PDB file of C-alpha atoms in Angstrom:
ATOM      1  CA  MET A   1      34.254  15.905  86.413  1.00 50.00           C
ATOM      2  CA  SER A   2      37.482  13.929  86.888  1.00 54.00           C
ATOM      3  CA  SER A   3      36.344  12.701  90.341  1.00 55.00           C
ATOM      4  CA  ARG A   4      33.118  11.391  88.799  1.00 57.00           C
ATOM      5  CA  LYS A   5      35.093   9.650  86.079  1.00 62.00           C
ATOM      6  CA  SER A   6      37.384   7.987  88.643  1.00 63.00           C
ATOM      7  CA  VAL A   7      34.357   6.754  90.640  1.00 60.00           C
ATOM      8  CA  HIS A   8      32.907   5.358  87.403  1.00 70.00           C
ATOM      9  CA  ASN A   9      36.243   3.689  86.576  1.00 80.00           C
ATOM     10  CA  THR A  10      36.416   2.152  90.060  1.00 80.00           C
ATOM     11  CA  HIS A  11      32.863   0.878  89.741  1.00 80.00           C
ATOM     12  CA  MET A  12      33.589  -0.467  86.252  1.00 85.00           C
ATOM     13  CA  SER A  13      36.722  -2.239  87.539  1.00 88.00           C
ATOM     14  CA  GLU A  14      34.762  -3.841  90.366  1.00 90.00           C
ATOM     15  CA  ARG A  15      31.980  -4.951  88.022  1.00 91.00           C
ATOM     16  CA  LEU A  16      34.465  -6.318  85.448  1.00 92.00           C
ATOM     17  CA  ARG A  17      36.102  -8.365  88.201  1.00 93.00           C
ATOM     18  CA  GLU A  18      32.661  -9.643  89.224  1.00 93.00           C
ATOM     19  CA  LEU A  19      31.822 -10.451  85.580  1.00 93.00           C
ATOM     20  CA  HIS A  20      35.129 -12.272  85.163  1.00 93.00           C
ATOM     21  CA  GLY A  21      34.420 -14.312  88.298  1.00 93.00           C
ATOM     22  CA  ALA A  22      30.961 -15.233  87.009  1.00 93.00           C
ATOM     23  CA  LEU A  23      32.407 -16.280  83.654  1.00 93.00           C
ATOM     24  CA  ILE A  24      35.039 -18.447  85.354  1.00 93.00           C
ATOM     25  CA  GLU A  25      32.268 -20.091  87.378  1.00 94.00           C
ATOM     26  CA  ILE A  26      30.143 -20.724  84.255  1.00 91.00           C
ATOM     27  CA  VAL A  27      33.056 -22.059  82.192  1.00 89.00           C
ATOM     28  CA  SER A  28      34.179 -24.261  85.105  1.00 89.00           C
ATOM     29  CA  VAL A  29      30.719 -25.790  85.397  1.00 88.00           C
ATOM     30  CA  MET A  30      30.396 -26.216  81.630  1.00 85.00           C
ATOM     31  CA  ASN A  31      33.828 -27.911  81.417  1.00 82.00           C
ATOM     32  CA  ARG A  32      33.147 -30.487  84.125  1.00 84.00           C
ATOM     33  CA  PRO A  33      33.195 -33.998  82.666  1.00 82.00           C
ATOM     34  CA  GLN A  34      30.153 -34.814  84.797  1.00 85.00           C
ATOM     35  CA  ARG A  35      28.101 -32.219  82.870  1.00 86.00           C
ATOM     36  CA  ASP A  36      28.821 -33.918  79.547  1.00 84.00           C
ATOM     37  CA  GLU A  37      28.081 -37.317  81.093  1.00 86.00           C
ATOM     38  CA  GLN A  38      24.789 -35.955  82.461  1.00 87.00           C
ATOM     39  CA  MET A  39      23.855 -34.565  79.043  1.00 87.00           C
ATOM     40  CA  VAL A  40      24.677 -37.863  77.314  1.00 87.00           C
ATOM     41  CA  ARG A  41      22.591 -39.789  79.887  1.00 89.00           C
ATOM     42  CA  GLU A  42      19.732 -37.282  79.684  1.00 89.00           C
ATOM     43  CA  ALA A  43      19.728 -37.538  75.882  1.00 90.00           C
ATOM     44  CA  GLY A  44      19.688 -41.331  76.081  1.00 90.00           C
ATOM     45  CA  ILE A  45      22.638 -41.707  73.715  1.00 91.00           C
ATOM     46  CA  SER A  46      25.846 -43.691  73.813  1.00 90.00           C
ATOM     47  CA  LEU A  47      28.859 -41.500  73.082  1.00 90.00           C
ATOM     48  CA  ASP A  48      32.314 -41.160  74.591  1.00 88.00           C
ATOM     49  CA  ARG A  49      32.436 -38.039  76.740  1.00 84.00           C
ATOM     50  CA  ALA A  50      35.515 -36.737  74.886  1.00 86.00           C
ATOM     51  CA  LEU A  51      33.654 -36.886  71.562  1.00 92.00           C
ATOM     52  CA  PHE A  52      30.510 -35.155  72.818  1.00 89.00           C
ATOM     53  CA  PRO A  53      31.653 -31.494  72.624  1.00 90.00           C
ATOM     54  CA  LEU A  54      33.299 -32.079  69.243  1.00 94.00           C
ATOM     55  CA  LEU A  55      30.112 -33.554  67.769  1.00 95.00           C
ATOM     56  CA  VAL A  56      28.047 -30.623  69.040  1.00 94.00           C
ATOM     57  CA  THR A  57      30.572 -28.089  67.725  1.00 95.00           C
ATOM     58  CA  VAL A  58      30.641 -29.726  64.292  1.00 97.00           C
ATOM     59  CA  GLU A  59      26.842 -29.602  64.198  1.00 97.00           C
ATOM     60  CA  ARG A  60      26.685 -25.957  65.312  1.00 95.00           C
ATOM     61  CA  LEU A  61      29.626 -24.535  63.349  1.00 94.00           C
ATOM     62  CA  GLY A  62      30.289 -27.020  60.548  1.00 88.00           C
ATOM     63  CA  PRO A  63      31.629 -27.401  58.074  1.00 94.00           C
ATOM     64  CA  ILE A  64      34.699 -26.833  60.231  1.00 94.00           C
ATOM     65  CA  GLY A  65      38.350 -27.700  59.785  1.00 92.00           C
ATOM     66  CA  VAL A  66      40.109 -29.802  62.385  1.00 92.00           C
ATOM     67  CA  VAL A  67      42.558 -26.993  63.251  1.00 91.00           C
ATOM     68  CA  GLU A  68      39.715 -24.587  64.052  1.00 93.00           C
ATOM     69  CA  LEU A  69      37.830 -27.306  65.906  1.00 94.00           C
ATOM     70  CA  ALA A  70      40.917 -28.077  68.002  1.00 93.00           C
ATOM     71  CA  ASP A  71      41.425 -24.385  68.715  1.00 93.00           C
ATOM     72  CA  ARG A  72      37.819 -23.954  69.839  1.00 90.00           C
ATOM     73  CA  ALA A  73      37.984 -27.098  71.993  1.00 89.00           C
ATOM     74  CA  GLY A  74      41.296 -26.093  73.544  1.00 88.00           C
ATOM     75  CA  ARG A  75      42.817 -29.409  72.511  1.00 90.00           C
ATOM     76  CA  ASP A  76      45.821 -30.508  70.498  1.00 93.00           C
ATOM     77  CA  TYR A  77      45.250 -30.753  66.735  1.00 92.00           C
ATOM     78  CA  THR A  78      46.457 -34.363  66.538  1.00 94.00           C
ATOM     79  CA  THR A  79      44.133 -35.446  69.353  1.00 94.00           C
ATOM     80  CA  VAL A  80      41.146 -33.757  67.726  1.00 94.00           C
ATOM     81  CA  SER A  81      42.052 -35.254  64.363  1.00 94.00           C
ATOM     82  CA  ARG A  82      41.934 -38.755  65.892  1.00 96.00           C
ATOM     83  CA  GLN A  83      38.657 -37.943  67.658  1.00 96.00           C
ATOM     84  CA  VAL A  84      37.074 -36.640  64.451  1.00 96.00           C
ATOM     85  CA  ALA A  85      38.217 -39.847  62.732  1.00 96.00           C
ATOM     86  CA  LYS A  86      36.429 -41.767  65.498  1.00 96.00           C
ATOM     87  CA  LEU A  87      33.257 -39.687  64.962  1.00 97.00           C
ATOM     88  CA  GLU A  88      33.561 -40.445  61.256  1.00 96.00           C
ATOM     89  CA  SER A  89      33.934 -44.189  61.921  1.00 96.00           C
ATOM     90  CA  LEU A  90      30.721 -44.001  63.982  1.00 96.00           C
ATOM     91  CA  ASP A  91      28.986 -42.328  60.988  1.00 96.00           C
ATOM     92  CA  LEU A  92      28.304 -39.204  63.088  1.00 97.00           C
ATOM     93  CA  VAL A  93      30.343 -36.827  60.914  1.00 97.00           C
ATOM     94  CA  GLU A  94      31.634 -36.809  57.370  1.00 95.00           C
ATOM     95  CA  ARG A  95      34.862 -35.260  56.172  1.00 93.00           C
ATOM     96  CA  ARG A  96      35.201 -33.503  52.863  1.00 89.00           C
ATOM     97  CA  GLY A  97      37.497 -31.084  51.146  1.00 83.00           C
ATOM     98  CA  SER A  98      36.951 -27.412  51.801  1.00 76.00           C
ATOM     99  CA  ALA A  99      35.452 -25.391  48.986  1.00 79.00           C
ATOM    100  CA  ALA A 100      37.661 -22.445  49.990  1.00 78.00           C
ATOM    101  CA  ASP A 101      40.947 -24.332  50.441  1.00 76.00           C
ATOM    102  CA  ARG A 102      41.464 -27.777  48.917  1.00 74.00           C
ATOM    103  CA  ARG A 103      44.247 -28.528  51.433  1.00 75.00           C
ATOM    104  CA  VAL A 104      41.740 -28.376  54.291  1.00 78.00           C
ATOM    105  CA  ARG A 105      39.439 -31.262  55.167  1.00 84.00           C
ATOM    106  CA  GLU A 106      36.314 -30.132  56.946  1.00 91.00           C
ATOM    107  CA  ALA A 107      34.018 -32.049  59.260  1.00 94.00           C
ATOM    108  CA  VAL A 108      30.272 -31.828  58.669  1.00 96.00           C
ATOM    109  CA  ILE A 109      27.478 -33.457  60.592  1.00 97.00           C
ATOM    110  CA  SER A 110      26.010 -36.622  59.080  1.00 97.00           C
ATOM    111  CA  PRO A 111      22.302 -37.481  59.213  1.00 97.00           C
ATOM    112  CA  LYS A 112      23.003 -39.948  62.055  1.00 97.00           C
ATOM    113  CA  GLY A 113      25.040 -37.284  63.887  1.00 97.00           C
ATOM    114  CA  LYS A 114      22.262 -34.720  63.401  1.00 97.00           C
ATOM    115  CA  ALA A 115      19.732 -37.144  64.881  1.00 96.00           C
ATOM    116  CA  MET A 116      22.036 -37.514  67.894  1.00 95.00           C
ATOM    117  CA  THR A 117      22.520 -33.760  68.353  1.00 95.00           C
ATOM    118  CA  ASP A 118      18.750 -33.287  68.055  1.00 96.00           C
ATOM    119  CA  ARG A 119      18.370 -35.611  71.060  1.00 94.00           C
ATOM    120  CA  ILE A 120      21.063 -33.647  72.885  1.00 93.00           C
ATOM    121  CA  ASP A 121      19.165 -30.408  72.135  1.00 93.00           C
ATOM    122  CA  VAL A 122      15.985 -31.860  73.663  1.00 94.00           C
ATOM    123  CA  ALA A 123      17.933 -32.871  76.779  1.00 92.00           C
ATOM    124  CA  ARG A 124      19.647 -29.454  76.937  1.00 91.00           C
ATOM    125  CA  GLU A 125      16.272 -27.728  76.748  1.00 93.00           C
ATOM    126  CA  ARG A 126      14.885 -29.899  79.551  1.00 92.00           C
ATOM    127  CA  ILE A 127      17.883 -29.077  81.756  1.00 91.00           C
ATOM    128  CA  GLY A 128      17.770 -25.382  80.794  1.00 92.00           C
ATOM    129  CA  ARG A 129      14.060 -25.097  81.576  1.00 95.00           C
ATOM    130  CA  ALA A 130      14.732 -26.496  85.053  1.00 94.00           C
ATOM    131  CA  ILE A 131      17.494 -23.920  85.612  1.00 93.00           C
ATOM    132  CA  PHE A 132      15.423 -20.956  84.384  1.00 96.00           C
ATOM    133  CA  GLU A 133      11.986 -21.976  85.653  1.00 96.00           C
ATOM    134  CA  ARG A 134      12.008 -19.299  88.365  1.00 96.00           C
ATOM    135  CA  TRP A 135      13.290 -16.513  86.118  1.00 96.00           C
ATOM    136  CA  ASP A 136      10.806 -14.058  84.718  1.00 96.00           C
ATOM    137  CA  GLU A 137      10.589 -13.865  80.942  1.00 96.00           C
ATOM    138  CA  HIS A 138      12.076 -10.358  80.715  1.00 97.00           C
ATOM    139  CA  ASP A 139      15.205 -11.333  82.702  1.00 96.00           C
ATOM    140  CA  PHE A 140      15.686 -14.475  80.636  1.00 96.00           C
ATOM    141  CA  ASN A 141      15.305 -12.537  77.357  1.00 96.00           C
ATOM    142  CA  GLU A 142      17.764  -9.900  78.573  1.00 97.00           C
ATOM    143  CA  LEU A 143      20.279 -12.584  79.527  1.00 96.00           C
ATOM    144  CA  VAL A 144      20.040 -14.119  76.058  1.00 95.00           C
ATOM    145  CA  ARG A 145      20.301 -10.722  74.354  1.00 96.00           C
ATOM    146  CA  LEU A 146      23.272  -9.596  76.425  1.00 95.00           C
ATOM    147  CA  MET A 147      25.092 -12.929  76.184  1.00 93.00           C
ATOM    148  CA  ARG A 148      24.714 -12.838  72.381  1.00 94.00           C
ATOM    149  CA  LYS A 149      26.034  -9.267  72.336  1.00 94.00           C
ATOM    150  CA  PHE A 150      28.951 -10.219  74.597  1.00 93.00           C
ATOM    151  CA  ALA A 151      29.737 -13.328  72.501  1.00 91.00           C
ATOM    152  CA  GLU A 152      29.873 -11.221  69.346  1.00 93.00           C
ATOM    153  CA  ASP A 153      32.068  -8.576  70.947  1.00 92.00           C
ATOM    154  CA  ILE A 154      34.511 -10.972  72.629  1.00 89.00           C
ATOM    155  CA  SER A 155      34.865 -13.100  69.499  1.00 86.00           C
ATOM    156  CA  GLY A 156      36.342 -10.113  67.711  1.00 76.00           C
ATOM    157  CA  ASP A 157      33.385  -9.272  65.498  1.00 50.00           C
ATOM    158  CA  THR A 158      33.119  -5.751  66.900  1.00 43.00           C
ATOM    159  CA  VAL A 159      36.101  -5.457  69.259  1.00 41.00           C
ATOM    160  CA  GLY A 160      38.107  -3.345  66.860  1.00 45.00           C
ATOM    161  CA  SER A 161      41.529  -2.585  68.245  1.00 42.00           C
ATOM    162  CA  ALA A 162      40.692  -3.399  71.879  1.00 47.00           C
ATOM    163  CA  SER A 163      42.879  -6.058  73.418  1.00 48.00           C
ATOM    164  CA  ILE A 164      41.402  -9.138  74.994  1.00 48.00           C
ATOM    165  CA  PRO A 165      41.425  -8.947  78.792  1.00 49.00           C
ATOM    166  CA  HIS A 166      43.242 -11.746  80.582  1.00 45.00           C
ATOM    167  CA  ASP A 167      43.806 -12.969  84.085  1.00 45.00           C
ATOM    168  CA  ASP A 168      47.229 -11.762  85.289  1.00 42.00           C
ATOM    169  CA  SER A 169      47.481 -14.729  87.657  1.00 42.00           C
ATOM    170  CA  GLU A 170      47.774 -17.207  84.772  1.00 37.00           C
TER     171      GLU A 170
END
């Protein structure tokens, strides 16, 4: 039985390395400035590329504090604070005090910002349909199901005491 377990562990290690490589590829593509520029063009909106991911995150996860937003964006808190102020000056987000903690100011999407993210969603769907047009429905549904499951597990919702894997080369 131990030889079978070691074969399984070897296979699992190989597949985890392959999964990690695929995730690096996906994140690299998603983080390219050209992708955000393409999405902005496709949506027919005018928005600074640096503000684009913040606006979408506020719409998806808001109300959200600037510290959490900065953490999720992988940016410095002070930079994100200035960028959220810019979004607010464009009437795309509103800031208000947190109901849970009065010291925290949260960003929420404004009606104008929601209209903009709705246009982004239409563009994202158009681009996504082109990417998945050759996939069969079952494979696409499985991808969505498994990505949702993975997102929940990696975010800590069901990880328990497992540590987060990292790249030793970093």
